[in-house]
mmCIF file of C-alpha atoms in Angstrom:
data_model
loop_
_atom_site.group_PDB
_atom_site.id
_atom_site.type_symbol
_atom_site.label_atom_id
_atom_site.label_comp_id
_atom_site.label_asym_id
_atom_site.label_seq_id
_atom_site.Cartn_x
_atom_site.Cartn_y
_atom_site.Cartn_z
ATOM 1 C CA UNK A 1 -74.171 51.473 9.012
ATOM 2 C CA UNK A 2 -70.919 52.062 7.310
ATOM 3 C CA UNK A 3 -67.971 53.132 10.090
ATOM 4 C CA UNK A 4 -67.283 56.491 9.320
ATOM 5 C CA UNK A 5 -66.997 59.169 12.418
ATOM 6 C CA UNK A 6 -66.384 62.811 11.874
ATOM 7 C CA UNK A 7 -64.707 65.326 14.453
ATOM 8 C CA UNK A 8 -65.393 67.694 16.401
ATOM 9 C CA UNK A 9 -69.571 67.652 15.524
ATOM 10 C CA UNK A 10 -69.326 70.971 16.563
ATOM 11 C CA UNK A 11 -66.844 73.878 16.137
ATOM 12 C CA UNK A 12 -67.367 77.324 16.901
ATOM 13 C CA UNK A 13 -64.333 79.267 15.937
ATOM 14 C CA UNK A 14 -62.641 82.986 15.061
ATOM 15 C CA UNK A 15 -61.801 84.275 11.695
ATOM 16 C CA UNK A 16 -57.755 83.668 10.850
ATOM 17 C CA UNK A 17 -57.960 81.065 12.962
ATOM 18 C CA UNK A 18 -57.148 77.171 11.246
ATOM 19 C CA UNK A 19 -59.477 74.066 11.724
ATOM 20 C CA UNK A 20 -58.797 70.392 11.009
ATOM 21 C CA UNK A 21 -61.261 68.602 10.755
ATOM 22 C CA UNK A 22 -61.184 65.187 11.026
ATOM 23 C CA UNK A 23 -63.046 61.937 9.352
ATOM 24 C CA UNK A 24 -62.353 58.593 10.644
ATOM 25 C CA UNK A 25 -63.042 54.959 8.803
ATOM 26 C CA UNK A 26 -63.051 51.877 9.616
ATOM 27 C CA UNK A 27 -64.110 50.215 6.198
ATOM 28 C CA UNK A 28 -60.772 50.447 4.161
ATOM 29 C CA UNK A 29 -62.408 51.649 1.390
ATOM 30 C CA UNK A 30 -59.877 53.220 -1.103
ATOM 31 C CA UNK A 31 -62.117 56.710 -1.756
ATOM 32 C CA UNK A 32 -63.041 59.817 0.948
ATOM 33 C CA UNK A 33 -64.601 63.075 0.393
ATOM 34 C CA UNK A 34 -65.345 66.081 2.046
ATOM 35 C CA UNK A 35 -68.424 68.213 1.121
ATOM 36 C CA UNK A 36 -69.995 71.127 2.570
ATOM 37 C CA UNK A 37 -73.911 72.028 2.213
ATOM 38 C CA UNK A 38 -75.100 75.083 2.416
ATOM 39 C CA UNK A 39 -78.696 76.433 2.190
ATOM 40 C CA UNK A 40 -79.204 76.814 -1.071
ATOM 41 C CA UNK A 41 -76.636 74.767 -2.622
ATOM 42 C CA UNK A 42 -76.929 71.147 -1.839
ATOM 43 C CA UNK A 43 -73.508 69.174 -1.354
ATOM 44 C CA UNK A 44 -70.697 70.714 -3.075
ATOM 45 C CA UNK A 45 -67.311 68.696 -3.171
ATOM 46 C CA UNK A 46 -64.696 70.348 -1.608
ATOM 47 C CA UNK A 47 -61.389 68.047 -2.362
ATOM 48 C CA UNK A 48 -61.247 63.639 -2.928
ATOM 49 C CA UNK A 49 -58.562 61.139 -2.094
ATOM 50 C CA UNK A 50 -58.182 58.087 -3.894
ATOM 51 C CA UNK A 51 -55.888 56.484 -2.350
ATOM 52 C CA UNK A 52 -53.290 57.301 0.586
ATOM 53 C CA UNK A 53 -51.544 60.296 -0.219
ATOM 54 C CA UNK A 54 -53.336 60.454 -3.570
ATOM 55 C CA UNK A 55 -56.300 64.190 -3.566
ATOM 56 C CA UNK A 56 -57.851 66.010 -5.906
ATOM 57 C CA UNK A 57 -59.712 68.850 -5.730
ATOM 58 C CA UNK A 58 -63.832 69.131 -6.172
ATOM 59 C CA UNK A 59 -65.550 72.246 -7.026
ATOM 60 C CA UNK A 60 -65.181 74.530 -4.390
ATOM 61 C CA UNK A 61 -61.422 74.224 -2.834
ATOM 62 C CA UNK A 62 -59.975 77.502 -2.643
ATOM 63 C CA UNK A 63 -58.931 77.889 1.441
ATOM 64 C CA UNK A 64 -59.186 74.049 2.229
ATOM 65 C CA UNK A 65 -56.510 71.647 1.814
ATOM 66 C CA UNK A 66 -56.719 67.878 2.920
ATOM 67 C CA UNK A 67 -53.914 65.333 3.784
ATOM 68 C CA UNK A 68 -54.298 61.781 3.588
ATOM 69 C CA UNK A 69 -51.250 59.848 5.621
ATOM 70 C CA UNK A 70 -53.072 56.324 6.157
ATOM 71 C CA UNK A 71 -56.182 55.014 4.420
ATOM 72 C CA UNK A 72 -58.717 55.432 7.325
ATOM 73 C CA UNK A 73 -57.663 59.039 8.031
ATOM 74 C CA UNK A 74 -58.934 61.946 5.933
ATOM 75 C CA UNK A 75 -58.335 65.987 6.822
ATOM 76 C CA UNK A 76 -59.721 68.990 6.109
ATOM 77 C CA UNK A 77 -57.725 71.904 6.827
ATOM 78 C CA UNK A 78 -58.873 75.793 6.992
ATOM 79 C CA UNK A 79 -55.845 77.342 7.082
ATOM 80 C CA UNK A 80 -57.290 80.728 8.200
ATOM 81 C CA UNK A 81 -61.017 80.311 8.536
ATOM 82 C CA UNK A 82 -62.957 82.825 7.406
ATOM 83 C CA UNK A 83 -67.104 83.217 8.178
ATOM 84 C CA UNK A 84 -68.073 82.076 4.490
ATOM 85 C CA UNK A 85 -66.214 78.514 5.568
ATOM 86 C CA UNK A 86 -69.346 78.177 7.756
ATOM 87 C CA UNK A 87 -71.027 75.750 6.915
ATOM 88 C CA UNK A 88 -71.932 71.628 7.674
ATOM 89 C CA UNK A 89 -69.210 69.259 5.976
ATOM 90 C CA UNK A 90 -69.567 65.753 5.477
ATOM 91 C CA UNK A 91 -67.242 63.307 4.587
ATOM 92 C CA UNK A 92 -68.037 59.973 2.683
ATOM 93 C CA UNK A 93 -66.237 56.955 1.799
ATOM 94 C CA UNK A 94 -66.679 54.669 -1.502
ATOM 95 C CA UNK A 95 -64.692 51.714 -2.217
ATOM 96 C CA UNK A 96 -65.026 51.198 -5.702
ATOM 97 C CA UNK A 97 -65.778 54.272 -8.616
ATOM 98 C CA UNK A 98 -68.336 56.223 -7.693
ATOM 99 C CA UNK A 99 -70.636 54.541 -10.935
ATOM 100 C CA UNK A 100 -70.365 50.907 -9.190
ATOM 101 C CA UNK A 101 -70.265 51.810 -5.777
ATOM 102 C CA UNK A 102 -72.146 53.155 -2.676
ATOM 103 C CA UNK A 103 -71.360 56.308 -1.288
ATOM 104 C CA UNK A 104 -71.646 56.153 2.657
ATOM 105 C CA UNK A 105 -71.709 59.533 4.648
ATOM 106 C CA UNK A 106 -70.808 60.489 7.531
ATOM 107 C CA UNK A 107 -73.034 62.401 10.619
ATOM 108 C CA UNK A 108 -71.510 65.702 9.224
ATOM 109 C CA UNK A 109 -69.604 68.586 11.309
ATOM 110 C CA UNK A 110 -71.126 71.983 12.028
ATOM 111 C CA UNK A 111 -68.641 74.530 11.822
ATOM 112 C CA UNK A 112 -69.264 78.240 12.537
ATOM 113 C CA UNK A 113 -66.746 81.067 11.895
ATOM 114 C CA UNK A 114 -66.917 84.088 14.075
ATOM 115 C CA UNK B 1 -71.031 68.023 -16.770
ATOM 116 C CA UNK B 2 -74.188 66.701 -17.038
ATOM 117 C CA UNK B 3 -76.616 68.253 -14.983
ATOM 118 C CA UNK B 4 -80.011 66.522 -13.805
ATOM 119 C CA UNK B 5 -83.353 68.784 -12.871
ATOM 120 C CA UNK B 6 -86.263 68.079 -10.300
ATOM 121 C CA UNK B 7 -88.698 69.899 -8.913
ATOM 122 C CA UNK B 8 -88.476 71.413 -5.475
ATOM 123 C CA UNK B 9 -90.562 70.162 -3.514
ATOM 124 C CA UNK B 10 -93.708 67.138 -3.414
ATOM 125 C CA UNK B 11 -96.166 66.040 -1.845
ATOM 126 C CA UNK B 12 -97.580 62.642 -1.128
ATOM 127 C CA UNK B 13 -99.920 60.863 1.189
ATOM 128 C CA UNK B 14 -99.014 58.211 3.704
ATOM 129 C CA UNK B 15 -99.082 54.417 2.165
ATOM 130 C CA UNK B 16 -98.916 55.382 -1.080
ATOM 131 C CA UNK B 17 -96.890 55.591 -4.204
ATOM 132 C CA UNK B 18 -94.644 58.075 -4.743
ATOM 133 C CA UNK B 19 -93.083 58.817 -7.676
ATOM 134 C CA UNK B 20 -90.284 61.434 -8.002
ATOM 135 C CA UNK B 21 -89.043 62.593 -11.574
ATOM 136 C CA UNK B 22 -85.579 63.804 -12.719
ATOM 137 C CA UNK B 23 -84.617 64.943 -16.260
ATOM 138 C CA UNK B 24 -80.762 64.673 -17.517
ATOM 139 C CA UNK B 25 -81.151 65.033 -21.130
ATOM 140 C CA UNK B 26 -77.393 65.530 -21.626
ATOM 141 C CA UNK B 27 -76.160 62.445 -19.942
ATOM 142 C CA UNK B 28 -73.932 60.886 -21.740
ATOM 143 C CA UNK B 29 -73.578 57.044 -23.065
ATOM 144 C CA UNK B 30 -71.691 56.232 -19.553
ATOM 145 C CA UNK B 31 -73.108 57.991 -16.753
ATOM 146 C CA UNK B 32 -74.924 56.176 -14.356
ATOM 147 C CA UNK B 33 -77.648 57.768 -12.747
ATOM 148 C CA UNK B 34 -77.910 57.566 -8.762
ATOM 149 C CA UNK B 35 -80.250 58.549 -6.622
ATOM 150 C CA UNK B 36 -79.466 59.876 -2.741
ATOM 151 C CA UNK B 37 -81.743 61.050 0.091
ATOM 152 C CA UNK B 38 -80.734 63.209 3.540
ATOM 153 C CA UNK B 39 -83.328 62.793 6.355
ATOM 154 C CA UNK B 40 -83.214 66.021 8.633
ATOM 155 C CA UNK B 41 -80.269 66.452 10.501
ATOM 156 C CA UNK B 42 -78.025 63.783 8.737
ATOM 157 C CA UNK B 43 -75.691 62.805 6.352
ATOM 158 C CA UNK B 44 -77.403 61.868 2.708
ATOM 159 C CA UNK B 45 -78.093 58.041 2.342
ATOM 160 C CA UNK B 46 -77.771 56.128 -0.851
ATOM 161 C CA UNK B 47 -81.259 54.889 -2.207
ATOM 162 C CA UNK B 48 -80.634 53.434 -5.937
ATOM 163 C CA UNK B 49 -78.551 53.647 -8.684
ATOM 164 C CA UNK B 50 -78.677 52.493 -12.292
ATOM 165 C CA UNK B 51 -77.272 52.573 -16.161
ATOM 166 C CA UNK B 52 -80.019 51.501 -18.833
ATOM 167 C CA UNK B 53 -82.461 49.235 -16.938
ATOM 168 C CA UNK B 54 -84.895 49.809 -14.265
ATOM 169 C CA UNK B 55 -83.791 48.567 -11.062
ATOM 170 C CA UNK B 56 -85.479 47.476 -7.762
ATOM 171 C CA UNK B 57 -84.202 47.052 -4.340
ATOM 172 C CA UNK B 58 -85.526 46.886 -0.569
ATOM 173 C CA UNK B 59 -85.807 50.908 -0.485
ATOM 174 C CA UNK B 60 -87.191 52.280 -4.381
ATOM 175 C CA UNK B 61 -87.434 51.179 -7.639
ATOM 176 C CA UNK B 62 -85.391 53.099 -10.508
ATOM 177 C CA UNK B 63 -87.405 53.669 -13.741
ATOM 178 C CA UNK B 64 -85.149 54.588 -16.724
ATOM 179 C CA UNK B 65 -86.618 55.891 -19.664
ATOM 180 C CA UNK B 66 -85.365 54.570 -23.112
ATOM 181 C CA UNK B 67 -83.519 57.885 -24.366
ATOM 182 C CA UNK B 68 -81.662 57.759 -20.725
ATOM 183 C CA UNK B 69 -82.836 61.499 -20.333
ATOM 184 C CA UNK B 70 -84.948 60.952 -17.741
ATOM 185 C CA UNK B 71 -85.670 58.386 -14.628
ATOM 186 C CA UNK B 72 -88.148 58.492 -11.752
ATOM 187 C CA UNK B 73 -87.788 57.219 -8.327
ATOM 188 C CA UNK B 74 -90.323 54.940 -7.392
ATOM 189 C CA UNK B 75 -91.295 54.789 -3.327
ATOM 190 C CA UNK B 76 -94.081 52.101 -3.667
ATOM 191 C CA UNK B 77 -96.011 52.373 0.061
ATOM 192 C CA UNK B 78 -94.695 56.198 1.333
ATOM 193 C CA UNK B 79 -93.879 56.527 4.941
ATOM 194 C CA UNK B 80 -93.368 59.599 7.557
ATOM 195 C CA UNK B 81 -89.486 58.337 7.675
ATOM 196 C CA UNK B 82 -89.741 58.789 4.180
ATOM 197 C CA UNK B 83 -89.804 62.313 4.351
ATOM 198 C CA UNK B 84 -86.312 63.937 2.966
ATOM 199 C CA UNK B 85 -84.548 65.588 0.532
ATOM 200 C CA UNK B 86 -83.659 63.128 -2.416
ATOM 201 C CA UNK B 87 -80.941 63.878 -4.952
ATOM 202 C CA UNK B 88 -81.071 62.805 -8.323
ATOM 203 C CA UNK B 89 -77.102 62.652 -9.643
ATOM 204 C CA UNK B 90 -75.106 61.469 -12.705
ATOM 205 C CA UNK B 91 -71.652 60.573 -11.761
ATOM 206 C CA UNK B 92 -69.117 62.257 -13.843
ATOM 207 C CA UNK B 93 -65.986 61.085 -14.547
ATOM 208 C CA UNK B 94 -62.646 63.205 -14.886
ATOM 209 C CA UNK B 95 -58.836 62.202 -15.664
ATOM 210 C CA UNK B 96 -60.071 58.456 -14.539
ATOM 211 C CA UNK B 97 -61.571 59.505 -11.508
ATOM 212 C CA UNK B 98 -65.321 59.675 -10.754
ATOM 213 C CA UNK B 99 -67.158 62.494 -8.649
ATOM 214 C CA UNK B 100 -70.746 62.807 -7.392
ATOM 215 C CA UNK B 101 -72.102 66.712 -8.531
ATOM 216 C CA UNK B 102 -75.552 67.125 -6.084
ATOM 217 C CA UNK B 103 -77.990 69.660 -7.319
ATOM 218 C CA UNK B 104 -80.814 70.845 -4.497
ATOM 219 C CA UNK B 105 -82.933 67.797 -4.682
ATOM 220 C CA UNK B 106 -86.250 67.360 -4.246
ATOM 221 C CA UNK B 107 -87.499 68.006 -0.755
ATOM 222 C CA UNK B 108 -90.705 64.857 -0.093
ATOM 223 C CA UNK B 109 -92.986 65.513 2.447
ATOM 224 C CA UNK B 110 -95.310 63.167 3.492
ATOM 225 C CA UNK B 111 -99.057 63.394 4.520
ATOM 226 C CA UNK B 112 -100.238 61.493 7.562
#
């Protein structure tokens, strides 16, 4: 299994309130992700990194920003979490583009917002 | 973006061949098309992934049609761990940087 860890697994927290949330590597691979999955929706990509201090945003970004200081550290920030931010969010890693590589997830972070 | 469609849900009996479709007819000349699953409680897996040819590896088999606008995932000898969601998935590519759009999947359960 690839070495990706996500933290906290769990997170119960208050609306207004801000979460990081963490995902860990220990692959070097160049590209991270964070998605969130929701009934309904499958995996929706919330914001990319493709490189240290290099993001992007994915589909569904408004109220999360992500910071990317050293290549196995990735973070998602709710700035003020609100209770449609609840939700599971995994992050992934690639090393190469997406069309010639392997996406590897992580176990995924349950976060509910009071 | 090119968008892929499968059905909801299937069906299939223990030890045998499954076979789960996806249509893309608007994928274009370079997408590749990749195929995920996400056993309960976990983070999706990769299964396959492929441009023009079918492809075969220790998990599935990727058939690709000739017109590219549709594939089919090939389980040859089904198992209860097979049981999962499985995402079909073009990649798309934007300003030189290539994204994975998941639909809902197809959710495979398997008969004992």
């Amino acid at each position: 299994d690839a070495g990706i860890t996500q933290s906290p697994r769990h997170k119960v927290t208050e609306t207004g309130t801000p979460v990081t949330l963490r995902c860990h590597q220990t692959e070097n691979h160049r590209y991270m992700y964070w998605y969130r999955q929701d009934p309904g929706h499958g995996l929706r990509l919330i914001h990319y990194s493709y490189g240290v201090k290099d993001t992007d945003k994915g589909e569904v970004s408004d109220g999360y920003s992500v910071s990317r200081s050293k290549t196995e550290d990735f973070l998602l920030t709710l700035e003020s979490a609100t209770s449609s931010q609840t939700s599971v969010y995994f992050c992934a890693i690639s090393d190469l583009a997406i069309s010639t590589d392997t996406q590897y997830f992580g176990p995924g972070t349950r976060l509910t917002v009071l | 973006d090119a968008k892929t469609t499968q059905p909801n849900s299937m069906e299939s009996n223990e030890e045998e061949p499954v076979h789960l479709p996806c249509n893309h007819s608007t994928i274009s000349g370079t997408d590749y098309i990749h195929w995920y699953r996400q056993l309960p409680s976990q983070g999706p897996e990769y299964v396959i992934h492929g441009l023009t040819s079918n492809v075969n590896n220790r998990m599935a088999s990727l058939a690709i049609a000739e017109d590219r606008k549709s594939s089919t995932l090939i389980l040859h000898r089904a198992t209860l761990r097979d049981a999962a969601v499985y995402y079909c998935i073009l990649s798309d590519q934007q300003f030189g940087n290539e994204k994975l759009t998941f639909g809902t999947g197809t959710r495979l359960t398997i008969i004992p």
